[in-house]
PDB file of C-alpha atoms in Angstrom:
ATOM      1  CA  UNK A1091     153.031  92.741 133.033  1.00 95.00           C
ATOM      2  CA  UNK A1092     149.763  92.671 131.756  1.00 95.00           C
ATOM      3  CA  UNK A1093     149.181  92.302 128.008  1.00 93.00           C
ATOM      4  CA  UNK A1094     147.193  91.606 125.137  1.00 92.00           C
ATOM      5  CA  UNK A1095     145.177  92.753 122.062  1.00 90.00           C
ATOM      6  CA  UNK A1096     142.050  95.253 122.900  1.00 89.00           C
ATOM      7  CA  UNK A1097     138.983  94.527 124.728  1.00 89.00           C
ATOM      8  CA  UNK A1098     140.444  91.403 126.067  1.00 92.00           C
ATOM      9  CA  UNK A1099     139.717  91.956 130.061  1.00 92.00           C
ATOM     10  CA  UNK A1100     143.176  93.506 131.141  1.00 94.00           C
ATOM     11  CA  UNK A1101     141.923  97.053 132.692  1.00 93.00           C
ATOM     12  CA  UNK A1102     139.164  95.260 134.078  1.00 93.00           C
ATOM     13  CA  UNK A1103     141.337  92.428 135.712  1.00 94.00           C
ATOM     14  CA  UNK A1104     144.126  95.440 136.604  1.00 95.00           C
ATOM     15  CA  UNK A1105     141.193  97.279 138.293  1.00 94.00           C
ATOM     16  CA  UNK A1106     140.258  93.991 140.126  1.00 93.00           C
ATOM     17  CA  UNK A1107     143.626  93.649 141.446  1.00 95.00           C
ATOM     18  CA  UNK A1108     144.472  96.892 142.259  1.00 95.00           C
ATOM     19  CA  UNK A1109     141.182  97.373 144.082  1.00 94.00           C
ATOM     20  CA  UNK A1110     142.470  93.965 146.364  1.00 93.00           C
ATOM     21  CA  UNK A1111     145.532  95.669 147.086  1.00 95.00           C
ATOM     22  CA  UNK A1112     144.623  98.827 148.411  1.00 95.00           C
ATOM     23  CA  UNK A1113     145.746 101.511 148.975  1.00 97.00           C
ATOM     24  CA  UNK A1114     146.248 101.508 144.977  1.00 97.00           C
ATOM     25  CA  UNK A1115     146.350 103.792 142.242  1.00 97.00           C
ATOM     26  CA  UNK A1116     145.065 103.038 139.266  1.00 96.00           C
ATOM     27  CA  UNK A1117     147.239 105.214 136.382  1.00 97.00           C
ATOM     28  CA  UNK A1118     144.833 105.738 133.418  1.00 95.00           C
ATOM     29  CA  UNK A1119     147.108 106.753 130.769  1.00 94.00           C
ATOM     30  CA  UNK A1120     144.939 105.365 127.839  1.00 87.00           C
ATOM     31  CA  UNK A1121     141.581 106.529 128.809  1.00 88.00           C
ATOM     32  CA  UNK A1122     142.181 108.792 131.071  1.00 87.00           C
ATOM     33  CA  UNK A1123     139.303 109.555 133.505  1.00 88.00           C
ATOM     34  CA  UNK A1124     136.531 109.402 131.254  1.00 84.00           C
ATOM     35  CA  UNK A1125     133.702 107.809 130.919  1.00 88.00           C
ATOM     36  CA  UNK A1126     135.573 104.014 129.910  1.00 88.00           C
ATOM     37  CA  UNK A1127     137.157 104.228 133.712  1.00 90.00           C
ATOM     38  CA  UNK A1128     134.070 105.194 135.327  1.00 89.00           C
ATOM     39  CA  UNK A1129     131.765 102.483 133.783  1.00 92.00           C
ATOM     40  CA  UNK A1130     134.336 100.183 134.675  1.00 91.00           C
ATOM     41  CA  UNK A1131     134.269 101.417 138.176  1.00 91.00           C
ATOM     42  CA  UNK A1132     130.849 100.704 138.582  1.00 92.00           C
ATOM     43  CA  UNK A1133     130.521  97.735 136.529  1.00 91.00           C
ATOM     44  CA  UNK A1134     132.432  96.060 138.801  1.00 91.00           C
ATOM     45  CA  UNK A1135     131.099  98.232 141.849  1.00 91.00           C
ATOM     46  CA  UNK A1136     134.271  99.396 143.128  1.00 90.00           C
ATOM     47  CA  UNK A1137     133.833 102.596 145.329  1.00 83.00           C
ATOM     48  CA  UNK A1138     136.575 102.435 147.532  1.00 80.00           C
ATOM     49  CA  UNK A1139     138.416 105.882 148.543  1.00 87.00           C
ATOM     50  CA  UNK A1140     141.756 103.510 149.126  1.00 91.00           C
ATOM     51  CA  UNK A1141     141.816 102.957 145.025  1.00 94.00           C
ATOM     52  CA  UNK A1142     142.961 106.021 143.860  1.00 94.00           C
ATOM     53  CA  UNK A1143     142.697 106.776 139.799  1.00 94.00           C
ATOM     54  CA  UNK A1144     144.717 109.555 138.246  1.00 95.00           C
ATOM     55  CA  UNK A1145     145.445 110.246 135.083  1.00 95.00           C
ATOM     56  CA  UNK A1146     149.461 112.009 135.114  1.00 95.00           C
ATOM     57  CA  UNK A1147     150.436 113.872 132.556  1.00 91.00           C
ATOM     58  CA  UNK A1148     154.049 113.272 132.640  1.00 92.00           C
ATOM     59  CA  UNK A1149     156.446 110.737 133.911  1.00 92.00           C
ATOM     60  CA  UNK A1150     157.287 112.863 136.847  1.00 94.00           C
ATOM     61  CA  UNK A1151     154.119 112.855 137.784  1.00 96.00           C
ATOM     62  CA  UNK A1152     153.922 109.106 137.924  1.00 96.00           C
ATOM     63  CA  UNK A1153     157.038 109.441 140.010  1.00 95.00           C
ATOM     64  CA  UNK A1154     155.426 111.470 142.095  1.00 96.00           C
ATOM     65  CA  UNK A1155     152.143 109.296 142.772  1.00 96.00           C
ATOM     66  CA  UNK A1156     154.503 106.411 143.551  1.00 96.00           C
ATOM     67  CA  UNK A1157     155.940 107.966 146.499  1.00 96.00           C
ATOM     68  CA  UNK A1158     152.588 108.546 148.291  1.00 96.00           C
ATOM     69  CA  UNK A1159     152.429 105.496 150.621  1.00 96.00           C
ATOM     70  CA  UNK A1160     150.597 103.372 147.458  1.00 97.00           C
ATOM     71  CA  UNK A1161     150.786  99.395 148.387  1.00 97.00           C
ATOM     72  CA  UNK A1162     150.089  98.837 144.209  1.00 97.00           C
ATOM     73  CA  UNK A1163     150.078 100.958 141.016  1.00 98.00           C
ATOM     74  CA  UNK A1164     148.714 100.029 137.817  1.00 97.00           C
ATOM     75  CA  UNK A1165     150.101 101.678 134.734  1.00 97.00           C
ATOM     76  CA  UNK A1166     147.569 101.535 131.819  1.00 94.00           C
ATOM     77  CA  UNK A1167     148.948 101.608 129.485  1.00 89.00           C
ATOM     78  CA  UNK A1168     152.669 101.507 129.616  1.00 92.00           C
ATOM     79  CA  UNK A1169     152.658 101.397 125.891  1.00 87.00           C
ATOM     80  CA  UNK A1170     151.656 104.694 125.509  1.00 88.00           C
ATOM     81  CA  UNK A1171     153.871 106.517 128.174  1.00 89.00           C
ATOM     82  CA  UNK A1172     157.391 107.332 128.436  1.00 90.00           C
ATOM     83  CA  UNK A1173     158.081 105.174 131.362  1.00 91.00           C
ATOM     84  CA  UNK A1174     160.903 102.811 130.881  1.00 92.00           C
ATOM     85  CA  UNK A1175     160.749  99.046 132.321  1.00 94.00           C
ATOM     86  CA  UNK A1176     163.984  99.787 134.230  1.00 95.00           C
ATOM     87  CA  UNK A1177     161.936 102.885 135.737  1.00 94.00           C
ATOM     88  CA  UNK A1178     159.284 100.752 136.997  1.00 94.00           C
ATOM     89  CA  UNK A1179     161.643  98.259 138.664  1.00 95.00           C
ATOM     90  CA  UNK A1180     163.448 101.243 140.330  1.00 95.00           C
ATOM     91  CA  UNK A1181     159.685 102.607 141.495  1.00 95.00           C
ATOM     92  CA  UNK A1182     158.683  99.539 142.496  1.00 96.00           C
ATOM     93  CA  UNK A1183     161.941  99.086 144.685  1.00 96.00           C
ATOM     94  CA  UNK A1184     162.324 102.293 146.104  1.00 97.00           C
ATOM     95  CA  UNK A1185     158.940 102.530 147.095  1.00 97.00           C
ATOM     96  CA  UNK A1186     158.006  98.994 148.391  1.00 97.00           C
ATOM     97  CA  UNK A1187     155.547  99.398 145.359  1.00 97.00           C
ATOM     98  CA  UNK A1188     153.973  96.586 143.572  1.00 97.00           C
ATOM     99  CA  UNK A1189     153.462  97.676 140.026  1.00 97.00           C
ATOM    100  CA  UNK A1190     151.171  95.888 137.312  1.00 97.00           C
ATOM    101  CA  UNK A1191     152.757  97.398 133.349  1.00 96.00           C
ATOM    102  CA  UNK A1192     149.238  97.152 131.011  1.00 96.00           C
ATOM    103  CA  UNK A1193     150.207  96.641 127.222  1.00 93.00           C
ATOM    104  CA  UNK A1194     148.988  96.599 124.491  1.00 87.00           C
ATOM    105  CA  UNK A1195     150.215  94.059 121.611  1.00 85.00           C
ATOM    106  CA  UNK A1196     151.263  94.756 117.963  1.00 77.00           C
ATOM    107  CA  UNK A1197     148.933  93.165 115.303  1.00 76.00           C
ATOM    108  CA  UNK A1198     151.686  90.279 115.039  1.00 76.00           C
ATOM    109  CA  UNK A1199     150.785  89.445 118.719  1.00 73.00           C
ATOM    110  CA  UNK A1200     153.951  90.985 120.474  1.00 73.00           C
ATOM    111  CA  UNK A1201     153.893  92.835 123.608  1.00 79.00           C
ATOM    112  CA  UNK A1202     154.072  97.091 122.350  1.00 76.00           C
ATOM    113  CA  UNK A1203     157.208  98.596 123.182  1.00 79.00           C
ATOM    114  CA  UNK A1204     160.152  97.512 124.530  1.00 79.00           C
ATOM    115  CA  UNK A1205     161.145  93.402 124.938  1.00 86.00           C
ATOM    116  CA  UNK A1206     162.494  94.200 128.320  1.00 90.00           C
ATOM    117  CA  UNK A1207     158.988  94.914 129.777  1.00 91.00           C
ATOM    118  CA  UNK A1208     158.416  90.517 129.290  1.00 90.00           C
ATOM    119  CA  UNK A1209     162.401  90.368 130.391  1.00 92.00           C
ATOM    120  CA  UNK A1210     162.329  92.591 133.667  1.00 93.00           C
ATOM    121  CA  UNK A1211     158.730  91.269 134.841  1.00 94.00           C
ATOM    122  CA  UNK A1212     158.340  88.943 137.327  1.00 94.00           C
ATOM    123  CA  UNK A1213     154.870  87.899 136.437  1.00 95.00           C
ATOM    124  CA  UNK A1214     153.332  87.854 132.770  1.00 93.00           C
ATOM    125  CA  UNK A1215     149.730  87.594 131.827  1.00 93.00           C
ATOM    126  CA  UNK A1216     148.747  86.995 128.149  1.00 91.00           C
ATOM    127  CA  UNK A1217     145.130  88.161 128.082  1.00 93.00           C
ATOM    128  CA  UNK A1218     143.014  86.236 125.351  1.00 89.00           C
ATOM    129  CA  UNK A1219     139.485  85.720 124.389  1.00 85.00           C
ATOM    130  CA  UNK A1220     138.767  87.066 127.897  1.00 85.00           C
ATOM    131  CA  UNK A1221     141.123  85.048 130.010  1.00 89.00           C
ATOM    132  CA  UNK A1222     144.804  85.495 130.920  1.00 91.00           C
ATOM    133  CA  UNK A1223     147.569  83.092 131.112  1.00 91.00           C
ATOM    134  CA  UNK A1224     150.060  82.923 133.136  1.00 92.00           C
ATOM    135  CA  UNK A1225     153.130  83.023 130.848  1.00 91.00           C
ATOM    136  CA  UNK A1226     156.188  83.903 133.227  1.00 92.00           C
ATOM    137  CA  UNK A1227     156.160  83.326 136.851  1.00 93.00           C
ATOM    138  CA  UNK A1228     159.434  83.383 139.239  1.00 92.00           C
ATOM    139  CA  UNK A1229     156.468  82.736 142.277  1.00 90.00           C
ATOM    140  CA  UNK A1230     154.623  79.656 140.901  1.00 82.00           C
ATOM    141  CA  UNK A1231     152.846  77.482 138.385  1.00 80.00           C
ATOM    142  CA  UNK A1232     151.836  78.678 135.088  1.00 82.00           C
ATOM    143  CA  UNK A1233     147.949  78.840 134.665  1.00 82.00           C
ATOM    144  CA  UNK A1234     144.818  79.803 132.865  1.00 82.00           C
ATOM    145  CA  UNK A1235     142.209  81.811 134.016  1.00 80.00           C
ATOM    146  CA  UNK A1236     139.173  83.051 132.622  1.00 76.00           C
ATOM    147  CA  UNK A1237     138.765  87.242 133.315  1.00 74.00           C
ATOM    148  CA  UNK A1238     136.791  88.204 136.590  1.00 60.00           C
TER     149      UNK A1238
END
């Protein structure tokens, strides 16, 4: 899980990651495929055909994308889709899928949506003032990062 308020560097470090763990999809549920994505893409000069970026229209559609041989998937953002945390585990399982969950936060500073997205991750990066924290990890040490 990915989160933080906007503008903070978590697309940008979800495209990084995805783009290292091809063959990915990138999900673009908040800005679809306009322009955003695309100067993002070539900001960070990314023109691989193995980093796939769709922009679904329903759930079963992100179903769907997850089945197609994908090594990652980045849903951005989970906030605004119907997708529930316990859908993403059962992707992610049934599809030997690593998934990366972008959220937004509230204005008090809490992950959108459902507590169970911080609960059911095994990973959580706080992105702020462009860098992320490490603030869960069942792998390793906790850490601080500044946004690539």
């Amino acid at each position: 899980l990915a989160h933080g308020p906007p503008g903070q560097g978590k697309s940008t470090w979800a495209l990084r990651f995805a783009e290292g763990m091809r063959p990915a999809c990138y999900v673009s549920l908040e800005e679809g495929l306009g322009p955003a994505v695309a100067d993002r893409l070539r900001r960070l000069e990314i023109r691989s055909t193995d980093l796939r970026v769709e922009e679904p229209k329903t759930a079963q559609e992100i179903v769907e994308l997850a089945g197609k041989g994908y090594r990652c998937m980045v849903i951005d953002s989970v906030t605004v889709s119907t997708l529930q945390p316990e859908d993403c585990l059962t992707l992610a399982r049934a599809n030997n899928l690593v998934i990366v969950a972008v959220a937004q936060e509230t204005k008090a500073g809490a992950t959108a949506g459902s507590s169970r997205w911080s609960y059911l991750a095994d990973v959580v990066l706080g992105f702020v003032t462009l860098r992320f924290t490490v603030e869960k990890s069942r792998f390793g040490a906790l850490i601080s990062e500044p946004v690539l």
